[in-house]
Amino acid sequence: MKKLFFSICIIFSAALSGQNISNDDVVGVYKEESNDPVGGATFIFLLDYTYVIAYFGGFQKGVWELNKDKVTLIKSTEPQFVLYGRSLKSLKNRTQINFSVEANNAVAVGLDSNEQIKLKPVFNNAANCFNYPYIFKQEKKLHQLRAAQVLIKNTSSFSKNHPSAHVFHFTIPTDYNDLILINLQSDYTQEVTSHAIFNNGKLFIGSDSKGMEKRPLQTLNEEDLVMSNYFAKKSLFPDELTSDNEFFPYFENPSSELLAPFYKIEDFDISKEAFTLESEPYFQASCDDD
């Protein structure tokens, strides 16, 4: 009887200790196996509760938290719209806007509309056959810019009767006359939360997962570890946009003035507001125009 009681105590203690998972237990590197020729994904959980998932052609980052044996991954998001600006003497009193936007997001933009918000589509409905860059110019200074995504649910068409949407408001510094409006795919802007189970040194993601074995962070080479920490903390949109950034506009044989950096313009308000959507777009993008 004593032996049986002793055995039960050992089993019960082992079960309890198995549930006592610490954050340090999760920190490490996990390799997802794949039959894909380009390989699977590598999950890197860092000490500061950030993570990086590296895969062929890109990476995902975010923060993680542990509750018992459940690991929650919260993907980092970027704003729907980011506006950069700078001063170009060659433009004088004119203003130009480089639209670096996703056509399928049905982006609409308003310029200097105060009392009644009026937004105009950047592209025509069902736009295709794009020929970038798309640069809008006006013969005066711009003081305010508003931007929104105006989609009919589950389609890529504009909702002309859309009562309201989240409108981003930007106030343009008085000396800025060269602007870049950036809008990203929903993969970057929508928050996604996923879950994994940590058990016996393995990470299980999905019901069919066979588990990924944990390796210590030190098994990464120094360069990969440094880059993982860098990407986990790096913002996609720096305060200063320099010519080596992917969002910096391309120029053939640029002058030193055109290579000057852009600076992020902070939005002062993001609110859900009613507006009028005008029918005429800034640009027509259609194969029928050829």
PDB file of N, CA and C in Angstrom, residues 10-61:
ATOM      1  N   ILE A  10       4.456  10.258  -6.899  1.00  0.00           N
ATOM      2  CA  ILE A  10       5.453  10.578  -7.928  1.00  0.00           C
ATOM      3  C   ILE A  10       4.772  10.989  -9.229  1.00  0.00           C
ATOM      4  N   ILE A  11       3.748  10.216  -9.625  1.00  0.00           N
ATOM      5  CA  ILE A  11       3.036  10.515 -10.877  1.00  0.00           C
ATOM      6  C   ILE A  11       2.346  11.873 -10.788  1.00  0.00           C
ATOM      7  N   PHE A  12       1.691  12.126  -9.624  1.00  0.00           N
ATOM      8  CA  PHE A  12       0.979  13.391  -9.430  1.00  0.00           C
ATOM      9  C   PHE A  12       1.939  14.578  -9.437  1.00  0.00           C
ATOM     10  N   SER A  13       3.098  14.398  -8.797  1.00  0.00           N
ATOM     11  CA  SER A  13       4.107  15.460  -8.764  1.00  0.00           C
ATOM     12  C   SER A  13       4.646  15.744 -10.153  1.00  0.00           C
ATOM     13  N   ALA A  14       4.850  14.685 -10.925  1.00  0.00           N
ATOM     14  CA  ALA A  14       5.350  14.855 -12.298  1.00  0.00           C
ATOM     15  C   ALA A  14       4.347  15.610 -13.151  1.00  0.00           C
ATOM     16  N   ALA A  15       3.046  15.286 -12.940  1.00  0.00           N
ATOM     17  CA  ALA A  15       2.010  15.977 -13.714  1.00  0.00           C
ATOM     18  C   ALA A  15       1.975  17.457 -13.382  1.00  0.00           C
ATOM     19  N   LEU A  16       2.095  17.756 -12.071  1.00  0.00           N
ATOM     20  CA  LEU A  16       2.097  19.161 -11.665  1.00  0.00           C
ATOM     21  C   LEU A  16       3.301  19.905 -12.211  1.00  0.00           C
ATOM     22  N   SER A  17       4.473  19.263 -12.153  1.00  0.00           N
ATOM     23  CA  SER A  17       5.683  19.925 -12.648  1.00  0.00           C
ATOM     24  C   SER A  17       5.622  20.131 -14.143  1.00  0.00           C
ATOM     25  N   GLY A  18       4.932  19.208 -14.853  1.00  0.00           N
ATOM     26  CA  GLY A  18       4.792  19.356 -16.296  1.00  0.00           C
ATOM     27  C   GLY A  18       3.938  20.553 -16.666  1.00  0.00           C
ATOM     28  N   GLN A  19       3.007  20.953 -15.767  1.00  0.00           N
ATOM     29  CA  GLN A  19       2.161  22.105 -16.039  1.00  0.00           C
ATOM     30  C   GLN A  19       2.842  23.411 -15.650  1.00  0.00           C
ATOM     31  N   ASN A  20       3.889  23.333 -14.887  1.00  0.00           N
ATOM     32  CA  ASN A  20       4.573  24.532 -14.404  1.00  0.00           C
ATOM     33  C   ASN A  20       5.607  24.991 -15.431  1.00  0.00           C
ATOM     34  N   ILE A  21       5.102  25.558 -16.513  1.00  0.00           N
ATOM     35  CA  ILE A  21       5.962  25.993 -17.615  1.00  0.00           C
ATOM     36  C   ILE A  21       6.287  27.468 -17.427  1.00  0.00           C
ATOM     37  N   SER A  22       7.544  27.814 -17.551  1.00  0.00           N
ATOM     38  CA  SER A  22       7.963  29.207 -17.409  1.00  0.00           C
ATOM     39  C   SER A  22       8.185  29.828 -18.782  1.00  0.00           C
ATOM     40  N   ASN A  23       8.271  31.162 -18.802  1.00  0.00           N
ATOM     41  CA  ASN A  23       8.548  31.862 -20.057  1.00  0.00           C
ATOM     42  C   ASN A  23       9.892  31.441 -20.641  1.00  0.00           C
ATOM     43  N   ASP A  24      10.865  31.201 -19.763  1.00  0.00           N
ATOM     44  CA  ASP A  24      12.191  30.788 -20.233  1.00  0.00           C
ATOM     45  C   ASP A  24      12.136  29.451 -20.958  1.00  0.00           C
ATOM     46  N   ASP A  25      11.164  28.610 -20.583  1.00  0.00           N
ATOM     47  CA  ASP A  25      11.028  27.322 -21.265  1.00  0.00           C
ATOM     48  C   ASP A  25      10.652  27.513 -22.731  1.00  0.00           C
ATOM     49  N   VAL A  26       9.865  28.543 -23.009  1.00  0.00           N
ATOM     50  CA  VAL A  26       9.366  28.769 -24.370  1.00  0.00           C
ATOM     51  C   VAL A  26      10.411  29.451 -25.243  1.00  0.00           C
ATOM     52  N   VAL A  27      11.213  30.335 -24.658  1.00  0.00           N
ATOM     53  CA  VAL A  27      12.216  31.088 -25.427  1.00  0.00           C
ATOM     54  C   VAL A  27      13.131  30.122 -26.170  1.00  0.00           C
ATOM     55  N   GLY A  28      13.241  30.323 -27.484  1.00  0.00           N
ATOM     56  CA  GLY A  28      14.090  29.444 -28.280  1.00  0.00           C
ATOM     57  C   GLY A  28      13.715  29.476 -29.744  1.00  0.00           C
ATOM     58  N   VAL A  29      14.200  28.503 -30.478  1.00  0.00           N
ATOM     59  CA  VAL A  29      14.021  28.420 -31.928  1.00  0.00           C
ATOM     60  C   VAL A  29      13.292  27.125 -32.260  1.00  0.00           C
ATOM     61  N   TYR A  30      12.304  27.224 -33.155  1.00  0.00           N
ATOM     62  CA  TYR A  30      11.509  26.066 -33.556  1.00  0.00           C
ATOM     63  C   TYR A  30      11.438  26.043 -35.082  1.00  0.00           C
ATOM     64  N   LYS A  31      11.697  24.900 -35.652  1.00  0.00           N
ATOM     65  CA  LYS A  31      11.703  24.759 -37.109  1.00  0.00           C
ATOM     66  C   LYS A  31      10.503  23.935 -37.544  1.00  0.00           C
ATOM     67  N   GLU A  32       9.677  24.527 -38.394  1.00  0.00           N
ATOM     68  CA  GLU A  32       8.512  23.835 -38.930  1.00  0.00           C
ATOM     69  C   GLU A  32       8.914  23.056 -40.178  1.00  0.00           C
ATOM     70  N   GLU A  33       8.682  21.767 -40.160  1.00  0.00           N
ATOM     71  CA  GLU A  33       9.015  20.937 -41.313  1.00  0.00           C
ATOM     72  C   GLU A  33       7.995  21.158 -42.423  1.00  0.00           C
ATOM     73  N   SER A  34       8.444  21.033 -43.664  1.00  0.00           N
ATOM     74  CA  SER A  34       7.555  21.249 -44.799  1.00  0.00           C
ATOM     75  C   SER A  34       8.048  20.453 -45.991  1.00  0.00           C
ATOM     76  N   ASN A  35       7.094  19.990 -46.813  1.00  0.00           N
ATOM     77  CA  ASN A  35       7.437  19.314 -48.066  1.00  0.00           C
ATOM     78  C   ASN A  35       7.670  20.307 -49.199  1.00  0.00           C
ATOM     79  N   ASP A  36       7.450  21.575 -48.915  1.00  0.00           N
ATOM     80  CA  ASP A  36       7.663  22.617 -49.913  1.00  0.00           C
ATOM     81  C   ASP A  36       9.154  22.737 -50.203  1.00  0.00           C
ATOM     82  N   PRO A  37       9.541  22.843 -51.482  1.00  0.00           N
ATOM     83  CA  PRO A  37      10.973  22.960 -51.831  1.00  0.00           C
ATOM     84  C   PRO A  37      11.668  24.157 -51.196  1.00  0.00           C
ATOM     85  N   VAL A  38      10.906  25.231 -50.924  1.00  0.00           N
ATOM     86  CA  VAL A  38      11.530  26.419 -50.333  1.00  0.00           C
ATOM     87  C   VAL A  38      11.623  26.312 -48.817  1.00  0.00           C
ATOM     88  N   GLY A  39      11.116  25.225 -48.259  1.00  0.00           N
ATOM     89  CA  GLY A  39      11.246  25.013 -46.818  1.00  0.00           C
ATOM     90  C   GLY A  39      10.088  25.573 -46.026  1.00  0.00           C
ATOM     91  N   GLY A  40      10.057  25.231 -44.739  1.00  0.00           N
ATOM     92  CA  GLY A  40       9.001  25.708 -43.858  1.00  0.00           C
ATOM     93  C   GLY A  40       9.376  27.013 -43.186  1.00  0.00           C
ATOM     94  N   ALA A  41       8.752  27.254 -42.043  1.00  0.00           N
ATOM     95  CA  ALA A  41       8.991  28.493 -41.304  1.00  0.00           C
ATOM     96  C   ALA A  41       9.841  28.225 -40.072  1.00  0.00           C
ATOM     97  N   THR A  42      10.559  29.238 -39.640  1.00  0.00           N
ATOM     98  CA  THR A  42      11.338  29.177 -38.402  1.00  0.00           C
ATOM     99  C   THR A  42      10.730  30.153 -37.405  1.00  0.00           C
ATOM    100  N   PHE A  43      10.348  29.641 -36.244  1.00  0.00           N
ATOM    101  CA  PHE A  43       9.748  30.444 -35.179  1.00  0.00           C
ATOM    102  C   PHE A  43      10.831  30.780 -34.160  1.00  0.00           C
ATOM    103  N   ILE A  44      11.012  32.064 -33.893  1.00  0.00           N
ATOM    104  CA  ILE A  44      12.038  32.512 -32.945  1.00  0.00           C
ATOM    105  C   ILE A  44      11.351  33.301 -31.830  1.00  0.00           C
ATOM    106  N   PHE A  45      11.365  32.742 -30.619  1.00  0.00           N
ATOM    107  CA  PHE A  45      10.762  33.395 -29.456  1.00  0.00           C
ATOM    108  C   PHE A  45      11.876  34.028 -28.627  1.00  0.00           C
ATOM    109  N   LEU A  46      11.808  35.350 -28.467  1.00  0.00           N
ATOM    110  CA  LEU A  46      12.878  36.097 -27.813  1.00  0.00           C
ATOM    111  C   LEU A  46      12.543  36.387 -26.347  1.00  0.00           C
ATOM    112  N   LEU A  47      13.580  36.764 -25.600  1.00  0.00           N
ATOM    113  CA  LEU A  47      13.447  36.951 -24.153  1.00  0.00           C
ATOM    114  C   LEU A  47      12.528  38.108 -23.773  1.00  0.00           C
ATOM    115  N   ASP A  48      12.388  39.096 -24.650  1.00  0.00           N
ATOM    116  CA  ASP A  48      11.579  40.275 -24.325  1.00  0.00           C
ATOM    117  C   ASP A  48      10.123  40.110 -24.755  1.00  0.00           C
ATOM    118  N   TYR A  49       9.692  38.861 -24.959  1.00  0.00           N
ATOM    119  CA  TYR A  49       8.308  38.522 -25.317  1.00  0.00           C
ATOM    120  C   TYR A  49       7.927  38.994 -26.719  1.00  0.00           C
ATOM    121  N   THR A  50       8.909  39.170 -27.565  1.00  0.00           N
ATOM    122  CA  THR A  50       8.649  39.387 -28.980  1.00  0.00           C
ATOM    123  C   THR A  50       8.990  38.106 -29.729  1.00  0.00           C
ATOM    124  N   TYR A  51       8.438  37.985 -30.923  1.00  0.00           N
ATOM    125  CA  TYR A  51       8.747  36.808 -31.736  1.00  0.00           C
ATOM    126  C   TYR A  51       8.929  37.223 -33.189  1.00  0.00           C
ATOM    127  N   VAL A  52       9.629  36.387 -33.919  1.00  0.00           N
ATOM    128  CA  VAL A  52       9.797  36.551 -35.360  1.00  0.00           C
ATOM    129  C   VAL A  52       9.552  35.199 -36.010  1.00  0.00           C
ATOM    130  N   ILE A  53       8.730  35.179 -37.048  1.00  0.00           N
ATOM    131  CA  ILE A  53       8.538  33.975 -37.853  1.00  0.00           C
ATOM    132  C   ILE A  53       9.151  34.256 -39.214  1.00  0.00           C
ATOM    133  N   ALA A  54      10.213  33.552 -39.540  1.00  0.00           N
ATOM    134  CA  ALA A  54      10.916  33.759 -40.811  1.00  0.00           C
ATOM    135  C   ALA A  54      10.522  32.659 -41.787  1.00  0.00           C
ATOM    136  N   TYR A  55      10.226  33.046 -43.006  1.00  0.00           N
ATOM    137  CA  TYR A  55       9.850  32.090 -44.042  1.00  0.00           C
ATOM    138  C   TYR A  55      10.347  32.617 -45.375  1.00  0.00           C
ATOM    139  N   PHE A  56      10.255  31.792 -46.397  1.00  0.00           N
ATOM    140  CA  PHE A  56      10.760  32.183 -47.710  1.00  0.00           C
ATOM    141  C   PHE A  56       9.998  33.411 -48.216  1.00  0.00           C
ATOM    142  N   GLY A  57      10.725  34.481 -48.459  1.00  0.00           N
ATOM    143  CA  GLY A  57      10.126  35.683 -49.021  1.00  0.00           C
ATOM    144  C   GLY A  57       9.618  36.688 -48.013  1.00  0.00           C
ATOM    145  N   GLY A  58       9.792  36.426 -46.719  1.00  0.00           N
ATOM    146  CA  GLY A  58       9.316  37.418 -45.764  1.00  0.00           C
ATOM    147  C   GLY A  58       9.405  36.959 -44.328  1.00  0.00           C
ATOM    148  N   PHE A  59       8.780  37.734 -43.464  1.00  0.00           N
ATOM    149  CA  PHE A  59       8.758  37.397 -42.045  1.00  0.00           C
ATOM    150  C   PHE A  59       7.533  38.039 -41.405  1.00  0.00           C
ATOM    151  N   GLN A  60       7.166  37.494 -40.252  1.00  0.00           N
ATOM    152  CA  GLN A  60       6.103  38.060 -39.428  1.00  0.00           C
ATOM    153  C   GLN A  60       6.678  38.318 -38.049  1.00  0.00           C
ATOM    154  N   LYS A  61       6.175  39.331 -37.379  1.00  0.00           N
ATOM    155  CA  LYS A  61       6.668  39.633 -36.040  1.00  0.00           C
ATOM    156  C   LYS A  61       5.495  39.993 -35.146  1.00  0.00           C
TER     157      LYS A  61
END
